[in-house]
XYZ file of C-alpha atoms in Angstrom:
688
model
C -1.857 -12.695 44.035
C -2.533 -13.847 40.480
C -0.090 -16.071 38.706
C 1.505 -15.115 35.412
C 3.402 -17.521 33.190
C 5.647 -16.895 30.251
C 7.079 -19.326 27.799
C 8.500 -20.047 24.383
C 6.413 -21.714 21.725
C 9.514 -23.255 20.167
C 13.097 -24.002 20.984
C 14.229 -21.223 18.693
C 12.028 -18.596 20.279
C 13.455 -15.134 20.764
C 12.697 -12.702 23.518
C 10.222 -9.926 23.006
C 12.103 -7.080 24.624
C 13.967 -6.091 21.501
C 10.978 -6.709 19.287
C 8.713 -4.646 21.424
C 10.843 -1.584 21.023
C 9.011 -0.705 17.804
C 12.144 0.178 15.857
C 13.016 -1.688 12.707
C 16.684 -2.520 12.230
C 18.063 -0.304 9.478
C 18.758 -2.034 6.177
C 22.532 -1.657 5.701
C 24.010 -0.041 2.618
C 25.709 -2.675 0.485
C 26.260 -3.555 -3.158
C 23.562 -6.225 -2.937
C 21.083 -3.874 -1.266
C 21.787 -1.168 -3.836
C 21.076 -3.649 -6.632
C 17.762 -4.475 -4.962
C 17.062 -0.739 -4.701
C 17.686 -0.250 -8.413
C 15.382 -3.174 -9.130
C 12.534 -2.199 -6.825
C 12.438 1.583 -6.429
C 13.401 3.284 -9.687
C 11.420 1.374 -12.278
C 8.693 3.997 -12.660
C 10.872 7.089 -12.814
C 13.502 5.171 -14.801
C 11.167 4.381 -17.689
C 9.892 7.954 -18.042
C 12.365 8.739 -20.884
C 10.405 6.295 -23.046
C 7.362 8.565 -23.198
C 8.100 12.054 -21.768
C 9.795 13.521 -24.861
C 7.250 11.780 -27.072
C 4.412 13.487 -25.164
C 6.166 16.883 -25.304
C 6.689 16.711 -29.072
C 3.137 15.531 -29.753
C 1.676 18.228 -27.490
C 3.555 20.987 -29.307
C 2.399 20.093 -32.803
C 4.753 17.253 -33.740
C 8.236 17.112 -35.242
C 7.460 19.983 -37.637
C 7.252 22.400 -34.683
C 10.600 21.403 -33.205
C 13.241 24.126 -33.007
C 16.043 25.126 -30.646
C 13.768 27.215 -28.444
C 11.393 24.287 -27.971
C 14.141 21.746 -27.277
C 16.051 23.847 -24.741
C 12.876 25.094 -23.065
C 11.203 21.685 -22.805
C 14.417 20.020 -21.597
C 14.898 22.724 -18.979
C 11.364 22.199 -17.668
C 11.930 18.428 -17.460
C 15.333 18.735 -15.759
C 14.075 21.125 -13.103
C 10.875 19.161 -12.550
C 12.971 16.099 -11.705
C 15.423 18.149 -9.634
C 12.905 20.049 -7.534
C 10.304 17.350 -6.993
C 12.350 14.155 -6.891
C 15.769 15.263 -5.634
C 14.849 18.119 -3.301
C 11.401 17.226 -2.025
C 11.521 13.443 -1.904
C 15.164 12.332 -1.680
C 16.517 15.159 0.492
C 13.439 15.947 2.625
C 10.731 13.266 2.535
C 13.011 10.277 3.148
C 13.871 11.722 6.557
C 10.187 11.539 7.544
C 9.918 7.803 8.199
C 7.885 5.781 10.664
C 10.266 3.104 11.999
C 11.845 2.823 8.563
C 8.573 2.843 6.608
C 7.865 5.574 4.079
C 4.851 6.757 2.141
C 1.969 9.090 2.808
C 0.327 6.865 5.446
C 3.587 6.418 7.337
C 3.977 10.200 7.250
C 0.422 10.707 8.508
C 0.971 8.279 11.378
C 3.723 10.496 12.820
C 1.860 13.810 12.439
C -1.757 12.805 13.106
C -1.684 14.060 16.687
C -1.470 17.618 15.349
C -4.999 17.576 13.933
C -7.805 15.089 13.370
C -8.520 16.672 9.992
C -5.125 15.508 8.670
C -6.739 12.137 8.021
C -8.460 13.698 4.978
C -5.291 14.606 2.990
C -3.771 11.275 4.044
C -6.725 9.303 2.687
C -6.991 11.470 -0.429
C -3.290 11.165 -1.257
C -3.127 7.452 -0.490
C -6.204 6.735 -2.606
C -4.814 8.696 -5.559
C -1.454 6.896 -5.362
C -3.102 3.474 -5.258
C -5.270 4.430 -8.228
C -2.198 5.625 -10.125
C -0.610 2.239 -9.427
C -3.284 0.675 -11.607
C -2.278 2.800 -14.612
C 1.523 2.637 -14.310
C 2.075 -1.008 -15.342
C -0.285 -0.581 -18.278
C 1.323 2.560 -19.725
C 4.956 1.490 -19.281
C 4.585 -2.034 -20.653
C 2.399 -0.890 -23.567
C 4.939 1.818 -24.517
C 7.763 -0.719 -24.525
C 5.845 -3.255 -26.608
C 4.889 -0.578 -29.132
C 8.623 -0.065 -29.599
C 8.657 -3.425 -31.386
C 7.221 -1.652 -34.413
C 10.509 0.195 -34.925
C 12.058 -3.179 -35.828
C 11.104 -3.989 -39.461
C 11.162 -7.769 -38.985
C 8.835 -7.583 -35.980
C 6.615 -4.978 -37.636
C 5.898 -7.452 -40.434
C 4.491 -9.824 -37.815
C 2.439 -7.522 -35.559
C 1.717 -4.773 -38.106
C -0.541 -1.870 -37.170
C -3.078 -4.072 -35.413
C -3.074 -2.649 -31.877
C -4.758 -5.768 -30.492
C -1.487 -7.647 -31.025
C 0.212 -5.146 -28.721
C -2.655 -5.492 -26.229
C -2.328 -9.290 -26.167
C 1.445 -9.197 -25.557
C 1.013 -6.516 -22.877
C -1.634 -8.535 -21.024
C 0.580 -11.636 -21.068
C 3.514 -9.724 -19.567
C 1.342 -8.071 -16.900
C -0.104 -11.454 -15.905
C 3.405 -12.867 -15.481
C 4.431 -9.863 -13.387
C 1.610 -10.277 -10.879
C 2.056 -14.048 -10.668
C 5.658 -13.703 -9.434
C 4.783 -11.213 -6.662
C 4.426 -13.942 -4.046
C 8.173 -14.585 -4.364
C 8.816 -11.380 -2.414
C 10.558 -8.072 -3.062
C 14.042 -9.306 -2.178
C 14.025 -12.175 -4.682
C 12.415 -10.009 -7.349
C 14.852 -7.182 -6.630
C 17.868 -9.468 -6.934
C 16.619 -10.519 -10.362
C 15.607 -7.017 -11.450
C 18.567 -5.109 -9.992
C 21.167 -6.084 -12.616
C 18.620 -5.459 -15.389
C 17.879 -1.943 -14.137
C 21.580 -1.233 -13.701
C 22.089 -2.178 -17.345
C 19.026 -0.093 -18.299
C 20.326 3.078 -16.667
C 23.777 2.608 -18.193
C 22.078 2.129 -21.565
C 20.038 5.323 -21.066
C 23.116 7.327 -20.169
C 25.367 5.996 -22.926
C 22.764 6.273 -25.717
C 21.920 9.807 -24.637
C 25.548 10.859 -24.322
C 26.286 9.665 -27.867
C 23.814 12.233 -29.236
C 24.763 14.962 -26.752
C 28.273 14.907 -28.215
C 26.765 15.852 -31.594
C 24.819 18.789 -30.129
C 26.406 19.892 -26.827
C 24.272 23.027 -26.947
C 21.583 21.034 -25.093
C 23.608 21.521 -21.889
C 22.224 25.068 -21.880
C 18.919 23.523 -20.767
C 20.388 23.165 -17.277
C 19.714 26.898 -16.958
C 16.114 27.200 -15.621
C 15.617 30.505 -17.456
C 15.218 28.614 -20.735
C 12.299 26.706 -19.264
C 10.615 29.817 -17.867
C 11.065 31.735 -21.126
C 9.634 28.912 -23.226
C 6.695 28.462 -20.858
C 5.714 32.068 -21.638
C 6.736 31.971 -25.310
C 4.173 32.224 -28.169
C 6.014 29.285 -29.772
C 4.852 27.092 -26.892
C 1.705 25.821 -28.604
C 0.708 23.690 -25.610
C 0.808 26.743 -23.354
C 0.624 26.161 -19.628
C -0.514 22.588 -20.289
C 3.031 21.617 -21.283
C 3.688 21.152 -17.573
C 1.370 18.137 -17.624
C 3.765 16.370 -20.010
C 6.847 17.496 -18.045
C 5.317 16.094 -14.884
C 5.437 12.579 -16.378
C 9.208 12.675 -15.745
C 8.703 12.585 -11.973
C 5.579 10.475 -11.409
C 7.742 7.778 -9.792
C 8.922 10.075 -6.984
C 6.041 9.217 -4.644
C 6.599 5.499 -5.243
C 10.258 6.054 -4.330
C 9.122 7.356 -0.928
C 6.611 4.541 -0.442
C 9.242 1.878 -1.200
C 11.668 3.113 1.468
C 10.657 0.328 3.861
C 11.611 -2.305 1.300
C 15.190 -1.127 0.737
C 16.149 1.437 3.384
C 16.872 5.151 3.177
C 20.638 4.757 2.886
C 20.453 2.638 -0.243
C 18.247 5.228 -1.953
C 20.731 7.969 -1.050
C 23.561 5.864 -2.465
C 21.886 5.076 -5.793
C 19.920 8.220 -6.694
C 22.905 10.262 -8.032
C 23.712 7.482 -10.515
C 20.066 7.199 -11.560
C 19.579 10.937 -12.005
C 22.718 11.411 -14.110
C 21.634 8.596 -16.447
C 18.127 10.064 -16.737
C 19.427 13.542 -17.548
C 21.748 12.217 -20.255
C 18.825 10.334 -21.797
C 16.631 13.450 -21.929
C 19.494 15.607 -23.210
C 20.328 12.982 -25.839
C 16.757 12.919 -27.131
C 16.800 16.708 -27.288
C 20.075 16.652 -29.233
C 18.600 14.117 -31.690
C 15.530 16.329 -32.183
C 17.760 19.305 -33.024
C 19.670 17.223 -35.568
C 16.498 15.867 -37.200
C 14.103 18.808 -36.973
C 13.993 19.142 -40.768
C 13.940 15.426 -41.595
C 11.005 14.912 -43.985
C 10.981 11.136 -43.436
C 10.031 11.615 -39.787
C 6.882 13.546 -40.726
C 5.347 10.351 -42.080
C 5.831 8.430 -38.827
C 2.632 8.254 -36.849
C 3.031 8.471 -33.065
C 6.744 9.357 -33.314
C 8.803 8.312 -30.278
C 12.250 10.021 -30.149
C 13.488 7.508 -27.579
C 13.408 4.614 -30.045
C 13.938 6.623 -33.231
C 17.263 8.073 -32.066
C 18.728 4.577 -31.714
C 20.727 2.889 -34.435
C 18.509 0.285 -36.188
C 20.909 -2.450 -35.164
C 20.514 -1.514 -31.499
C 16.713 -1.311 -31.502
C 15.961 -5.035 -30.960
C 18.142 -5.019 -27.849
C 16.633 -1.680 -26.773
C 13.079 -2.983 -27.076
C 13.884 -6.101 -25.067
C 15.649 -4.061 -22.410
C 12.888 -1.439 -22.293
C 10.272 -4.172 -21.917
C 12.184 -5.577 -18.963
C 12.496 -2.070 -17.510
C 8.762 -1.504 -18.006
C 8.012 -4.643 -16.032
C 10.295 -3.388 -13.280
C 8.599 0.027 -13.379
C 5.370 -1.743 -12.604
C 7.121 -3.457 -9.704
C 7.907 -0.123 -8.058
C 4.214 0.769 -7.882
C 3.146 -2.726 -6.815
C 5.583 -2.884 -3.905
C 4.607 0.658 -2.964
C 0.945 -0.367 -2.993
C 1.666 -3.255 -0.608
C 3.397 -0.868 1.794
C 0.617 1.729 1.549
C -2.146 -0.772 2.240
C -0.181 -2.267 5.137
C 0.117 1.187 6.711
C -3.580 1.866 6.046
C -4.524 -1.354 7.853
C -2.444 -0.346 10.877
C -4.199 3.031 10.917
C -7.657 1.400 10.761
C -8.326 2.909 7.344
C -8.773 -0.478 5.683
C -9.902 -3.932 6.797
C -7.433 -6.547 7.932
C -6.037 -8.493 4.981
C -3.877 -11.578 4.938
C -0.252 -10.470 4.657
C 2.864 -12.523 3.964
C 6.514 -11.624 4.585
C 8.638 -13.567 2.079
C 11.914 -11.978 3.297
C 13.565 -11.261 6.632
C 12.793 -7.539 6.447
C 9.384 -6.491 7.721
C 9.040 -3.823 5.044
C 9.112 -6.493 2.331
C 5.611 -7.900 2.209
C 2.986 -9.406 -0.068
C -0.781 -8.885 0.224
C -2.692 -11.263 -2.079
C -5.918 -9.223 -2.124
C -4.081 -6.057 -3.226
C -2.176 -8.042 -5.836
C -5.388 -9.399 -7.361
C -7.115 -6.000 -7.407
C -4.133 -4.322 -9.117
C -3.917 -7.209 -11.572
C -7.567 -6.898 -12.602
C -7.354 -3.092 -12.703
C -4.290 -3.111 -14.982
C -5.948 -5.571 -17.344
C -9.028 -3.334 -17.556
C -6.850 -0.284 -18.336
C -5.043 -2.105 -21.151
C -8.317 -3.276 -22.682
C -10.005 0.103 -22.214
C -7.274 2.448 -23.538
C -5.304 -0.018 -25.725
C -2.591 2.426 -26.917
C 0.124 4.161 -24.902
C -0.872 7.532 -26.399
C -4.326 7.226 -24.842
C -2.845 6.084 -21.529
C -0.315 8.935 -21.421
C -3.186 11.379 -21.872
C -4.709 10.027 -18.649
C -1.473 9.471 -16.738
C -0.206 11.716 -13.938
C -3.401 13.510 -12.894
C -3.981 11.429 -9.766
C -0.356 11.543 -8.624
C -0.343 15.368 -8.559
C -3.057 15.142 -5.905
C -0.921 12.734 -3.865
C 2.085 15.046 -4.052
C 0.070 18.036 -2.832
C -1.236 16.001 0.109
C 2.290 14.828 0.954
C 3.496 18.443 0.895
C 0.826 19.426 3.417
C 1.718 16.572 5.778
C 5.437 17.295 5.402
C 4.771 20.859 6.533
C 3.417 19.552 9.850
C 6.355 17.161 10.140
C 8.895 19.952 9.652
C 7.051 22.591 11.670
C 5.720 20.539 14.589
C 8.093 17.587 14.934
C 11.388 19.020 13.701
C 10.440 22.402 15.208
C 11.894 24.374 12.305
C 10.431 27.880 12.263
C 10.821 29.549 8.862
C 11.751 26.797 6.391
C 8.425 24.845 6.633
C 6.499 27.925 5.498
C 8.842 28.462 2.548
C 8.653 24.749 1.758
C 4.857 24.512 1.745
C 4.411 27.769 -0.196
C 6.927 26.821 -2.891
C 5.907 23.203 -3.432
C 2.174 23.855 -3.105
C 2.508 26.490 -5.850
C 4.666 24.208 -8.004
C 2.510 21.104 -7.611
C -0.660 23.153 -7.886
C 0.602 24.333 -11.272
C 1.162 20.741 -12.355
C -2.318 19.799 -11.126
C -3.981 22.624 -13.069
C -1.996 21.797 -16.204
C -3.066 18.145 -15.888
C -6.789 18.864 -15.544
C -7.288 18.559 -19.300
C -6.348 14.897 -18.872
C -9.652 14.328 -17.102
C -11.535 14.165 -20.402
C -8.855 12.018 -22.060
C -8.956 9.180 -19.550
C -7.962 10.887 -16.316
C -11.514 10.297 -15.156
C -10.659 6.599 -14.806
C -7.913 7.071 -12.209
C -9.951 9.697 -10.368
C -12.897 7.298 -10.302
C -10.648 4.571 -8.882
C -9.242 7.022 -6.324
C -12.766 8.043 -5.299
C -13.761 4.394 -4.852
C -10.693 3.645 -2.705
C -11.248 6.764 -0.617
C -14.914 5.847 -0.130
C -13.811 2.490 1.292
C -11.379 4.241 3.646
C -13.959 6.800 4.773
C -16.573 4.131 5.467
C -14.109 1.969 7.381
C -12.744 4.914 9.354
C -16.196 6.303 10.192
C -17.551 2.882 11.143
C -14.564 2.205 13.383
C -15.044 5.594 15.069
C -18.665 4.709 15.922
C -17.559 1.351 17.338
C -14.868 2.963 19.460
C -17.323 5.439 20.947
C -19.484 2.625 22.260
C -16.637 0.285 23.239
C -16.113 -0.273 26.958
C -13.410 -2.210 28.772
C -14.425 -4.004 31.962
C -12.102 -5.342 34.695
C -11.986 -9.133 34.473
C -11.676 -9.575 38.249
C -15.150 -8.095 38.780
C -16.679 -11.011 36.860
C -14.664 -13.954 38.172
C -17.373 -14.921 40.685
C -20.038 -15.095 37.963
C -17.791 -17.167 35.723
C -17.032 -19.503 38.615
C -20.756 -20.035 39.314
C -21.489 -20.507 35.629
C -18.950 -23.295 35.163
C -20.624 -25.252 37.973
C -24.211 -24.481 36.918
C -25.408 -27.748 35.359
C -28.731 -26.203 34.328
C -26.787 -24.963 31.309
C -25.259 -27.389 28.840
C -21.483 -27.506 28.584
C -20.738 -25.703 25.317
C -17.138 -26.940 25.199
C -14.312 -27.766 27.578
C -12.586 -24.569 26.480
C -14.164 -21.452 25.012
C -11.769 -19.138 23.202
C -12.260 -15.473 22.319
C -9.811 -13.399 20.289
C -9.427 -9.854 21.572
C -7.648 -6.735 20.333
C -7.051 -5.408 23.835
C -3.473 -5.560 25.108
C -4.350 -4.637 28.715
C -4.216 -7.900 30.651
C -6.635 -6.861 33.407
C -9.454 -5.618 31.184
C -11.747 -7.204 28.642
C -14.095 -5.840 26.001
C -17.674 -5.668 27.241
C -18.896 -7.502 24.132
C -16.994 -10.644 25.123
C -18.430 -10.731 28.638
C -21.882 -10.011 27.209
C -21.505 -13.019 24.896
C -20.531 -15.311 27.774
C -22.930 -14.124 30.474
C -25.901 -12.427 28.817
C -26.462 -13.894 25.384
C -27.281 -17.455 26.386
C -24.735 -18.137 29.155
C -21.940 -20.312 27.817
C -20.710 -22.839 30.331
C -17.209 -24.218 29.956
C -14.429 -25.650 32.090
C -12.162 -22.762 31.104
C -12.387 -19.495 29.192
C -9.458 -18.251 27.156
C -9.000 -14.658 26.031
C -6.248 -14.420 23.444
C -4.480 -11.350 22.125
C -2.005 -11.563 19.240
C 0.784 -9.005 19.085
C 2.799 -8.901 15.866
C 6.378 -8.030 16.724
C 9.041 -6.252 14.687
C 11.460 -9.165 14.985
C 10.766 -11.776 12.274
C 10.947 -14.934 14.405
C 9.661 -13.928 17.859
C 7.664 -16.914 19.150
C 6.605 -16.576 22.788
C 3.598 -16.192 25.048
C 2.526 -14.991 28.476
C -0.444 -16.129 30.577
C -2.337 -14.477 33.442
C -4.789 -16.709 35.349
C -6.066 -14.246 38.012
C -5.567 -16.874 40.760
C -8.091 -19.164 39.099
C -8.019 -22.404 37.188
C -10.726 -21.383 34.736
C -9.857 -17.908 33.324
C -6.728 -17.402 31.244
C -5.563 -14.220 29.533
C -3.003 -15.197 26.886
C -0.743 -12.860 24.928
C 0.886 -14.429 21.867
C 4.016 -12.552 20.767
C 4.565 -13.588 17.161
C 7.201 -12.283 14.777
C 5.873 -10.900 11.544
C 7.086 -13.966 9.614
C 5.433 -16.425 12.011
C 2.079 -17.778 10.734
C -0.750 -16.867 13.098
C -1.961 -20.445 13.691
C -3.854 -19.764 16.900
C -5.281 -23.261 17.330
C -1.897 -24.993 17.218
C -0.244 -22.462 19.538
C -3.065 -22.561 22.068
C -2.799 -26.336 22.338
C 0.878 -25.916 23.182
C -0.010 -23.360 25.856
C -2.637 -25.710 27.309
C -0.167 -28.594 27.390
C 2.404 -26.410 29.173
C -0.126 -25.281 31.787
C -1.345 -28.842 32.293
C 2.219 -30.005 32.866
C 2.800 -27.348 35.544
C -0.566 -27.945 37.215
C -1.865 -24.458 36.405
C -4.672 -26.010 34.355
C -6.747 -28.918 35.739
C -6.537 -32.105 33.717
C -8.876 -32.191 30.740
C -9.231 -35.738 29.447
C -10.766 -36.074 26.002
C -12.529 -39.447 26.352
C -13.707 -40.029 22.794
C -11.432 -40.115 19.785
C -10.945 -41.899 16.460
C -7.542 -42.859 17.853
C -9.298 -44.940 20.575
C -7.331 -43.435 23.430
C -7.997 -40.442 25.702
C -6.511 -37.175 24.527
C -4.458 -34.944 26.863
C -6.444 -31.789 26.043
C -10.188 -31.150 26.105
C -12.340 -29.764 23.314
C -12.075 -26.189 22.035
C -14.587 -23.824 20.503
C -13.632 -20.438 19.102
C -16.096 -17.564 19.193
C -15.782 -14.625 16.808
C -18.027 -11.680 17.540
C -19.773 -9.490 15.026
C -21.556 -6.344 16.136
C -25.047 -5.447 14.987
C -26.944 -2.210 15.268
C -30.492 -2.408 16.555
C -33.147 -0.439 14.614
C -34.031 1.249 17.916
C -30.474 2.470 18.529
C -30.143 6.229 18.891
C -27.623 6.572 16.063
C -28.030 9.099 13.265
C -28.425 8.075 9.646
C -24.796 8.817 8.679
C -23.353 6.705 11.504
C -25.781 3.877 10.782
C -24.767 3.947 7.118
C -21.053 3.975 8.033
C -21.490 0.915 10.259
C -23.478 -0.952 7.600
C -20.889 -0.184 4.918
C -17.986 -1.149 7.169
C -19.526 -4.546 7.844
C -20.184 -5.033 4.129
C -16.525 -4.258 3.381
C -15.385 -6.653 6.114
C -17.342 -9.507 4.543
C -15.598 -8.784 1.244
C -12.118 -8.630 2.814
C -11.933 -12.330 3.700
C -12.410 -14.855 6.470
C -10.858 -14.210 9.917
C -10.980 -17.960 10.553
C -8.512 -18.392 7.710
C -6.281 -15.544 8.884
C -5.813 -17.227 12.264
C -5.512 -20.821 11.069
C -8.917 -21.916 12.349
C -10.287 -23.412 9.123
C -10.528 -26.895 10.651
C -11.528 -25.793 14.159
C -14.949 -25.367 15.744
C -15.691 -21.716 15.058
C -18.921 -19.940 15.925
C -19.756 -16.488 14.563
C -21.961 -14.702 17.078
C -23.718 -11.389 16.647
C -23.809 -9.081 19.640
C -25.624 -5.759 19.846
C -23.757 -2.501 19.686
C -24.305 -0.833 23.042
C -25.846 2.535 22.295
C -28.638 4.632 23.693
C -32.100 3.689 22.472
C -34.604 6.115 21.021
C -37.489 7.116 23.224
C -40.503 5.138 22.026
C -44.031 6.300 22.773
C -45.668 4.010 25.332
C -48.529 1.852 24.128
C -51.950 2.091 25.755
C -53.199 -1.156 27.224
C -56.847 -2.037 26.514
C -59.117 -4.902 27.460
C -59.545 -8.056 25.331
C -62.971 -6.929 24.146
C -62.206 -3.212 23.785
C -61.729 -1.564 20.423
C -58.381 0.263 20.008
């Protein structure tokens, strides 16, 4: 009978039973957690009042076209857009569809994918569009806030009308934002939470002060005003007004994606406060518009923004500073959501493995350097390309409508198949598909005003996902697991066969397989077929990332031998994956118990024998032979996947092997070969 060993890699190791359960501990509702929620989740939707009313007024012909019908109708459309999409769809329904505490479109797909292979398409489409939208959000919110500086006469004298001054300040702020990401969501949230709390109170109070002057704006709560104005001849924007209204709820999808960072309960506890403050801000701007509809001085203001203009001049400096801070935090909501989305995509094999850090104790709070750099560069390009917030607003929101439609489709399968609700899912999908479809159609005009940029980014991201997914599917079709015990005799003969040079005392292969008794055919092919690799021992290591942060343990199966070892490393998500260091500990443990024969390292700069022999790590890369019977599309998918993998980074660095002996070996992908016409043999002197 084979011998299996288990052990801790440190004195503080924790067991794996709890970690292996797959369930994340719920983040408790507390004042501190709610502050983090305000700082991380609501930045995007919380800064919408800075530009929604501005876009509505500009789209309807400017301040000269403002009247009571416009104000009540536009406000009604905004209020019910936020209520239906954010409150009903996302807060009340979507937050219940979590995958072990994680939210977002990929987490949703992971729990419904068994109901249809084709569901991968809306998941990839929606995820790509949301990531692309995350490139635009920091640019538009920060630029809008910085442009508010012009409402302060003293500052206007310095920056003037030169938009490049605004661009320079915006780029500096965005750079600072991305630099601090490595600190982690929790630390950022603790810093941002009080600021956002103050921001929402400011929104509510400033809005309420103007609502008192014109309480008639409360009539906008009646949805009939919105419907009537949508069909009114005085609605000069026509159906396209919905594109501007939609800007009020673009942060709803980010709210869902950020659930893993803060927990569902904390979103439930804070959303009522946030929504009330938002509604008062919109109502207050509407009340100010009614009071100033005939103000001739406002006609001369280019790019009029009611949010800043309604404020007392003495309050504006504070408002601009606070709005700039809120804009930075709005960007944070999309950045943290992007980290979560990419993490889920990696787990679903839609994207290549990327180095991921967990700065906090909660697994949902993570930092992915590659994603951070890409978003950083993308935001900088947007600022330089569009320069003004007016141009950015014209492009903003188109991509996110696509994401919302895809989420609606996946939610239908969640409600209908998993929750087994009969009638409601059909009502849900019909209503929200019609509503979001209307927003999508109304936003199509944005394509020619910059929306093409986000759609281009979304298409690029989706192309990467499709190539990775298709390439992985081809690999899986040819993958074969072989029982290790069937090859023990060959490995035993090989280690004693002195006609082959000893490659290393220990040869190490990393494997994805979690089944102890089986091994990927490619690994055995590398050892036995592609230049037999003699060693004293072969190690096959699998790393399992656990849901507990500090799990630090291992198990070993030796198959009743002293030369084959199957090692499972159980590492908490906060534990660095330093395979070389951990394997040496395992070897020392097995040497101490006699399960591994002594390996004396005779030669050393320290002039004394070492307790452990030499190690060489092999990393396998698959290649496709030109003769393989694979169609053109599959061959292209494989080639593109491998190109993407080279771009994604070095596996040696991921696993702490930078200073180890690492060999990259290419093994053929096992596929059928095309039938090749046999050649005719002729004599040396014959003519062909």
